Amino acid sequence: MSSLSVSLPSSVSRASLLSLNRSLMAVTFSDLCTEAGLKALDRFISGKSYICCDKFTKDDVKVYAAISEKPSGDLYPNASQWYETISTKLAPSFPGKAVGVSLSGQRSPTEAAPAVEAKEAAGGDDDDDDLDLFGDETEEEKKAAEEREAAAKKSAKKKESGKSSVLMDVKPWDDETDMKKLEEAVRSIEMPGLLWGASKLVAVGYGIKKLQIMLTIVDDLVSVDNLIEEYLTVEPRNEHIQSCDIVAFNKI
């Protein structure tokens, strides 16, 4: 028969120990994978937050690990509430969702199973020293966590990135401006996330025409204001282009 020791924290004073229910020191949970074992745990944990005193300790983890699944809230309300509390405490140290791993030989609470005992004792267990659920992360673990976080942010950013359709007016200096060269100057701009579309010449007056052109942009890659200020209206394209106006801007 395997046994599972449950020890009280060394920080508990003698006076505090004497004030505890004397039955605490003699309680034994026989097989926490059976109804009888869960009933005993449910009675013992009634009115308590944790197995030992009022603090979360490794003893809670030991008892928690001996239970195959969350006790029924209808049959074992106290044990069920305690189990949920310990699950919440452990969650930050074990992120992720269980995917269905089972343990060979593990049985449900309604089946017979080898006895598992949990005894309350003031003395410590040497095996406790090897269990460090909340130790400091190593440098490798921190680096791995940072890389996962960066990858998650990058993936989220890609999913959120949208596109926009823009209609733009490109105006020449005068009626002597070569509009064919003006359009060639506009379309010569190439960058990731920018796609030029259909265009046409629209009469303005006094023999002057403007170029009206469509473009599609990836919002995270291309800024229309930057496109106008740093590409379209600077040398050498400003030889043909006087100014640019955004006529329409629509999210796709």
mmCIF file of C-alpha atoms in Angstrom:
data_model
loop_
_atom_site.group_PDB
_atom_site.id
_atom_site.type_symbol
_atom_site.label_atom_id
_atom_site.label_comp_id
_atom_site.label_asym_id
_atom_site.label_seq_id
_atom_site.Cartn_x
_atom_site.Cartn_y
_atom_site.Cartn_z
ATOM 1 C CA MET A 1 0.000 0.000 0.000
ATOM 2 C CA SER A 2 1.455 3.291 -0.989
ATOM 3 C CA SER A 3 1.209 6.177 1.424
ATOM 4 C CA LEU A 4 1.051 9.914 0.988
ATOM 5 C CA SER A 5 2.272 12.103 3.834
ATOM 6 C CA VAL A 6 0.708 15.453 4.555
ATOM 7 C CA SER A 7 2.800 17.731 6.768
ATOM 8 C CA LEU A 8 2.093 21.021 8.424
ATOM 9 C CA PRO A 9 4.261 24.053 7.566
ATOM 10 C CA SER A 10 7.278 24.507 9.842
ATOM 11 C CA SER A 11 6.204 28.109 10.440
ATOM 12 C CA VAL A 12 3.150 26.978 12.443
ATOM 13 C CA SER A 13 3.792 27.629 16.120
ATOM 14 C CA ARG A 14 3.239 25.089 18.876
ATOM 15 C CA ALA A 15 0.376 27.160 20.242
ATOM 16 C CA SER A 16 -1.291 27.144 16.853
ATOM 17 C CA LEU A 17 -0.859 23.398 16.597
ATOM 18 C CA LEU A 18 -2.523 22.862 19.967
ATOM 19 C CA SER A 19 -5.455 24.979 18.861
ATOM 20 C CA LEU A 20 -6.103 22.793 15.852
ATOM 21 C CA ASN A 21 -8.704 20.070 16.000
ATOM 22 C CA ARG A 22 -6.941 17.042 17.498
ATOM 23 C CA SER A 23 -8.498 14.824 14.887
ATOM 24 C CA LEU A 24 -6.393 16.659 12.318
ATOM 25 C CA MET A 25 -3.288 14.814 13.479
ATOM 26 C CA ALA A 26 -4.845 11.370 13.019
ATOM 27 C CA VAL A 27 -6.934 11.725 9.857
ATOM 28 C CA THR A 28 -6.352 9.165 7.118
ATOM 29 C CA PHE A 29 -7.843 9.254 3.622
ATOM 30 C CA SER A 30 -8.090 5.681 2.391
ATOM 31 C CA ASP A 31 -8.018 5.635 -1.395
ATOM 32 C CA LEU A 32 -9.123 9.016 -2.743
ATOM 33 C CA CYS A 33 -10.271 7.294 -5.954
ATOM 34 C CA THR A 34 -13.232 5.716 -4.140
ATOM 35 C CA GLU A 35 -16.492 7.088 -2.808
ATOM 36 C CA ALA A 36 -15.457 6.303 0.757
ATOM 37 C CA GLY A 37 -12.207 8.198 0.382
ATOM 38 C CA LEU A 38 -13.909 11.235 -1.151
ATOM 39 C CA LYS A 39 -16.553 11.240 1.575
ATOM 40 C CA ALA A 40 -13.821 11.279 4.217
ATOM 41 C CA LEU A 41 -12.063 14.154 2.451
ATOM 42 C CA ASP A 42 -15.358 16.040 2.107
ATOM 43 C CA ARG A 43 -16.032 15.777 5.847
ATOM 44 C CA PHE A 44 -12.474 16.723 6.765
ATOM 45 C CA ILE A 45 -12.288 19.769 4.521
ATOM 46 C CA SER A 46 -15.646 21.155 5.699
ATOM 47 C CA GLY A 47 -15.103 24.676 7.028
ATOM 48 C CA LYS A 48 -11.488 24.752 5.852
ATOM 49 C CA SER A 49 -9.873 26.432 2.874
ATOM 50 C CA TYR A 50 -6.828 24.166 2.699
ATOM 51 C CA ILE A 51 -5.592 20.834 4.055
ATOM 52 C CA CYS A 52 -3.212 22.443 6.553
ATOM 53 C CA CYS A 53 -4.286 25.496 8.537
ATOM 54 C CA ASP A 54 -5.335 28.438 6.370
ATOM 55 C CA LYS A 55 -2.481 28.423 3.861
ATOM 56 C CA PHE A 56 -1.922 26.738 0.525
ATOM 57 C CA THR A 57 0.914 24.199 0.935
ATOM 58 C CA LYS A 58 2.472 21.286 -0.899
ATOM 59 C CA ASP A 59 0.198 19.014 1.138
ATOM 60 C CA ASP A 60 -2.735 20.372 -0.852
ATOM 61 C CA VAL A 61 -0.850 19.468 -4.030
ATOM 62 C CA LYS A 62 -0.228 15.922 -2.788
ATOM 63 C CA VAL A 63 -3.862 15.281 -1.955
ATOM 64 C CA TYR A 64 -4.959 17.013 -5.171
ATOM 65 C CA ALA A 65 -2.686 14.717 -7.218
ATOM 66 C CA ALA A 66 -4.181 11.627 -5.576
ATOM 67 C CA ILE A 67 -7.655 12.448 -6.910
ATOM 68 C CA SER A 68 -8.360 11.276 -10.465
ATOM 69 C CA GLU A 69 -10.942 13.960 -11.286
ATOM 70 C CA LYS A 70 -12.876 16.845 -9.731
ATOM 71 C CA PRO A 71 -15.291 15.509 -7.071
ATOM 72 C CA SER A 72 -18.981 15.927 -7.770
ATOM 73 C CA GLY A 73 -20.371 19.188 -6.396
ATOM 74 C CA ASP A 74 -23.652 17.451 -5.528
ATOM 75 C CA LEU A 75 -22.098 14.513 -3.688
ATOM 76 C CA TYR A 76 -19.001 16.176 -2.232
ATOM 77 C CA PRO A 77 -19.581 19.968 -2.104
ATOM 78 C CA ASN A 78 -16.696 20.734 0.275
ATOM 79 C CA ALA A 79 -14.170 18.594 -1.565
ATOM 80 C CA SER A 80 -15.362 19.965 -4.905
ATOM 81 C CA GLN A 81 -14.897 23.577 -3.777
ATOM 82 C CA TRP A 82 -11.448 22.797 -2.337
ATOM 83 C CA TYR A 83 -10.435 21.010 -5.565
ATOM 84 C CA GLU A 84 -11.487 24.052 -7.643
ATOM 85 C CA THR A 85 -9.484 26.370 -5.350
ATOM 86 C CA ILE A 86 -6.323 24.269 -5.741
ATOM 87 C CA SER A 87 -6.844 24.065 -9.524
ATOM 88 C CA THR A 88 -6.960 27.869 -9.643
ATOM 89 C CA LYS A 89 -3.799 28.126 -7.545
ATOM 90 C CA LEU A 90 -1.903 25.732 -9.795
ATOM 91 C CA ALA A 91 -3.131 27.143 -13.119
ATOM 92 C CA PRO A 92 -0.498 29.958 -13.423
ATOM 93 C CA SER A 93 2.321 27.435 -12.968
ATOM 94 C CA PHE A 94 0.885 24.987 -15.492
ATOM 95 C CA PRO A 95 -0.561 27.038 -18.399
ATOM 96 C CA GLY A 96 -2.353 25.342 -21.242
ATOM 97 C CA LYS A 97 -5.324 23.024 -21.517
ATOM 98 C CA ALA A 98 -5.224 19.294 -20.828
ATOM 99 C CA VAL A 99 -5.629 17.283 -24.031
ATOM 100 C CA GLY A 100 -6.705 13.949 -22.640
ATOM 101 C CA VAL A 101 -3.610 12.225 -21.240
ATOM 102 C CA SER A 102 -4.572 9.258 -19.066
ATOM 103 C CA LEU A 103 -2.561 7.323 -16.475
ATOM 104 C CA SER A 104 -2.299 3.558 -16.765
ATOM 105 C CA GLY A 105 -4.133 1.776 -13.990
ATOM 106 C CA GLN A 106 -5.993 4.886 -12.766
ATOM 107 C CA ARG A 107 -9.579 4.173 -11.731
ATOM 108 C CA SER A 108 -12.707 6.219 -11.197
ATOM 109 C CA PRO A 109 -14.063 7.039 -7.710
ATOM 110 C CA THR A 110 -16.711 4.258 -8.034
ATOM 111 C CA GLU A 111 -14.158 1.516 -8.711
ATOM 112 C CA ALA A 112 -11.989 -0.309 -6.225
ATOM 113 C CA ALA A 113 -8.351 0.729 -6.245
ATOM 114 C CA PRO A 114 -5.193 0.181 -4.166
ATOM 115 C CA ALA A 115 -5.393 2.185 -0.930
ATOM 116 C CA VAL A 116 -3.897 5.675 -0.894
ATOM 117 C CA GLU A 117 -3.453 7.117 2.552
ATOM 118 C CA ALA A 118 -2.952 10.734 3.594
ATOM 119 C CA LYS A 119 -1.807 11.194 7.185
ATOM 120 C CA GLU A 120 -1.561 14.494 9.001
ATOM 121 C CA ALA A 121 1.788 14.920 10.805
ATOM 122 C CA ALA A 122 3.724 17.818 12.260
ATOM 123 C CA GLY A 123 7.041 16.460 10.966
ATOM 124 C CA GLY A 124 8.250 17.206 7.421
ATOM 125 C CA ASP A 125 8.749 14.766 4.529
ATOM 126 C CA ASP A 126 12.161 14.653 2.865
ATOM 127 C CA ASP A 127 10.497 14.224 -0.523
ATOM 128 C CA ASP A 128 8.944 17.675 -0.133
ATOM 129 C CA ASP A 129 12.329 19.279 -0.714
ATOM 130 C CA ASP A 130 12.397 17.931 -4.272
ATOM 131 C CA LEU A 131 9.053 19.470 -5.207
ATOM 132 C CA ASP A 132 9.356 23.098 -6.238
ATOM 133 C CA LEU A 133 6.238 24.172 -8.098
ATOM 134 C CA PHE A 134 6.852 27.863 -7.687
ATOM 135 C CA GLY A 135 10.634 28.143 -8.045
ATOM 136 C CA ASP A 136 12.290 30.887 -10.053
ATOM 137 C CA GLU A 137 12.365 30.443 -13.809
ATOM 138 C CA THR A 138 15.685 29.611 -15.413
ATOM 139 C CA GLU A 139 17.140 31.883 -18.077
ATOM 140 C CA GLU A 140 16.221 29.312 -20.733
ATOM 141 C CA GLU A 141 12.611 29.198 -19.541
ATOM 142 C CA LYS A 142 12.349 32.980 -19.506
ATOM 143 C CA LYS A 143 13.775 33.219 -23.014
ATOM 144 C CA ALA A 144 11.398 30.543 -24.282
ATOM 145 C CA ALA A 145 8.437 32.334 -22.679
ATOM 146 C CA GLU A 146 9.461 35.648 -24.266
ATOM 147 C CA GLU A 147 9.778 34.002 -27.680
ATOM 148 C CA ARG A 148 6.329 32.438 -27.354
ATOM 149 C CA GLU A 149 4.826 35.789 -26.350
ATOM 150 C CA ALA A 150 6.498 37.575 -29.265
ATOM 151 C CA ALA A 151 5.282 34.919 -31.707
ATOM 152 C CA ALA A 152 1.735 35.200 -30.338
ATOM 153 C CA LYS A 153 1.755 38.994 -30.724
ATOM 154 C CA LYS A 154 3.121 38.731 -34.252
ATOM 155 C CA SER A 155 0.472 36.194 -35.180
ATOM 156 C CA ALA A 156 -2.292 38.376 -33.687
ATOM 157 C CA LYS A 157 -1.002 41.409 -35.577
ATOM 158 C CA LYS A 158 -1.086 39.503 -38.859
ATOM 159 C CA LYS A 159 -4.671 38.459 -38.224
ATOM 160 C CA GLU A 160 -5.736 42.011 -37.393
ATOM 161 C CA SER A 161 -3.990 43.550 -40.425
ATOM 162 C CA GLY A 162 -6.579 44.740 -42.968
ATOM 163 C CA LYS A 163 -6.658 46.341 -46.380
ATOM 164 C CA SER A 164 -8.049 49.616 -47.665
ATOM 165 C CA SER A 165 -9.137 50.871 -51.074
ATOM 166 C CA VAL A 166 -8.125 54.450 -51.850
ATOM 167 C CA LEU A 167 -9.175 56.821 -54.637
ATOM 168 C CA MET A 168 -6.651 59.608 -55.199
ATOM 169 C CA ASP A 169 -6.470 62.757 -57.339
ATOM 170 C CA VAL A 170 -3.012 63.589 -58.682
ATOM 171 C CA LYS A 171 -2.827 67.155 -60.013
ATOM 172 C CA PRO A 172 -0.309 68.492 -62.600
ATOM 173 C CA TRP A 173 1.306 71.938 -62.597
ATOM 174 C CA ASP A 174 -0.462 73.191 -65.718
ATOM 175 C CA ASP A 175 -1.910 72.223 -69.073
ATOM 176 C CA GLU A 176 1.541 71.661 -70.512
ATOM 177 C CA THR A 177 2.374 68.827 -68.094
ATOM 178 C CA ASP A 178 2.804 65.487 -69.880
ATOM 179 C CA MET A 179 0.063 63.413 -68.180
ATOM 180 C CA LYS A 180 1.451 60.154 -69.558
ATOM 181 C CA LYS A 181 4.770 60.777 -67.810
ATOM 182 C CA LEU A 182 2.917 61.914 -64.704
ATOM 183 C CA GLU A 183 1.088 58.577 -64.527
ATOM 184 C CA GLU A 184 4.312 56.671 -65.172
ATOM 185 C CA ALA A 185 5.920 58.561 -62.293
ATOM 186 C CA VAL A 186 3.036 57.590 -59.995
ATOM 187 C CA ARG A 187 3.039 53.907 -60.948
ATOM 188 C CA SER A 188 6.819 53.684 -60.628
ATOM 189 C CA ILE A 189 6.426 53.701 -56.851
ATOM 190 C CA GLU A 190 6.687 50.127 -55.604
ATOM 191 C CA MET A 191 6.583 48.930 -52.009
ATOM 192 C CA PRO A 192 5.246 45.958 -50.021
ATOM 193 C CA GLY A 193 1.494 46.262 -49.453
ATOM 194 C CA LEU A 194 0.865 48.730 -52.326
ATOM 195 C CA LEU A 195 -1.045 47.848 -55.491
ATOM 196 C CA TRP A 196 -1.962 50.428 -58.131
ATOM 197 C CA GLY A 197 -5.309 49.994 -59.883
ATOM 198 C CA ALA A 198 -7.397 51.591 -62.635
ATOM 199 C CA SER A 199 -6.976 55.241 -63.541
ATOM 200 C CA LYS A 200 -8.476 57.919 -65.764
ATOM 201 C CA LEU A 201 -7.935 61.555 -66.692
ATOM 202 C CA VAL A 202 -10.560 63.994 -65.432
ATOM 203 C CA ALA A 203 -10.921 67.524 -66.859
ATOM 204 C CA VAL A 204 -10.437 70.293 -64.306
ATOM 205 C CA GLY A 205 -10.776 73.403 -66.511
ATOM 206 C CA TYR A 206 -8.753 75.688 -68.749
ATOM 207 C CA GLY A 207 -7.443 72.656 -70.606
ATOM 208 C CA ILE A 208 -5.997 71.110 -67.426
ATOM 209 C CA LYS A 209 -6.666 67.481 -66.531
ATOM 210 C CA LYS A 210 -5.929 65.558 -63.327
ATOM 211 C CA LEU A 211 -5.115 61.901 -62.899
ATOM 212 C CA GLN A 212 -7.638 59.978 -60.817
ATOM 213 C CA ILE A 213 -6.212 56.632 -59.756
ATOM 214 C CA MET A 214 -7.217 53.716 -57.523
ATOM 215 C CA LEU A 215 -4.834 51.952 -55.157
ATOM 216 C CA THR A 216 -5.129 49.133 -52.625
ATOM 217 C CA ILE A 217 -2.956 49.121 -49.514
ATOM 218 C CA VAL A 218 -2.232 46.811 -46.584
ATOM 219 C CA ASP A 219 -2.936 49.090 -43.621
ATOM 220 C CA ASP A 220 -0.011 47.912 -41.476
ATOM 221 C CA LEU A 221 2.495 48.324 -44.312
ATOM 222 C CA VAL A 222 1.502 51.467 -46.179
ATOM 223 C CA SER A 223 0.540 54.951 -44.981
ATOM 224 C CA VAL A 224 -1.178 57.058 -47.650
ATOM 225 C CA ASP A 225 0.029 60.288 -46.049
ATOM 226 C CA ASN A 226 3.589 58.985 -46.098
ATOM 227 C CA LEU A 227 3.132 57.889 -49.714
ATOM 228 C CA ILE A 228 2.132 61.415 -50.731
ATOM 229 C CA GLU A 229 4.611 63.386 -48.631
ATOM 230 C CA GLU A 230 7.719 61.232 -49.142
ATOM 231 C CA TYR A 231 7.214 59.734 -52.587
ATOM 232 C CA LEU A 232 4.688 61.491 -54.823
ATOM 233 C CA THR A 233 5.427 65.172 -54.123
ATOM 234 C CA VAL A 234 9.222 65.067 -53.853
ATOM 235 C CA GLU A 235 11.952 64.993 -56.457
ATOM 236 C CA PRO A 236 12.003 63.774 -59.128
ATOM 237 C CA ARG A 237 8.239 63.172 -59.310
ATOM 238 C CA ASN A 238 7.329 66.742 -58.291
ATOM 239 C CA GLU A 239 8.523 67.802 -61.729
ATOM 240 C CA HIS A 240 5.156 66.562 -62.984
ATOM 241 C CA ILE A 241 3.062 66.381 -59.796
ATOM 242 C CA GLN A 242 1.881 69.544 -58.058
ATOM 243 C CA SER A 243 -0.281 67.960 -55.337
ATOM 244 C CA CYS A 244 -2.324 64.908 -54.360
ATOM 245 C CA ASP A 245 -5.715 64.629 -52.668
ATOM 246 C CA ILE A 246 -7.457 61.607 -51.142
ATOM 247 C CA VAL A 247 -10.934 61.440 -52.637
ATOM 248 C CA ALA A 248 -12.146 58.250 -50.919
ATOM 249 C CA PHE A 249 -10.708 55.863 -48.340
ATOM 250 C CA ASN A 250 -12.581 52.608 -47.609
ATOM 251 C CA LYS A 251 -11.704 49.570 -45.533
ATOM 252 C CA ILE A 252 -11.943 46.319 -47.450
#
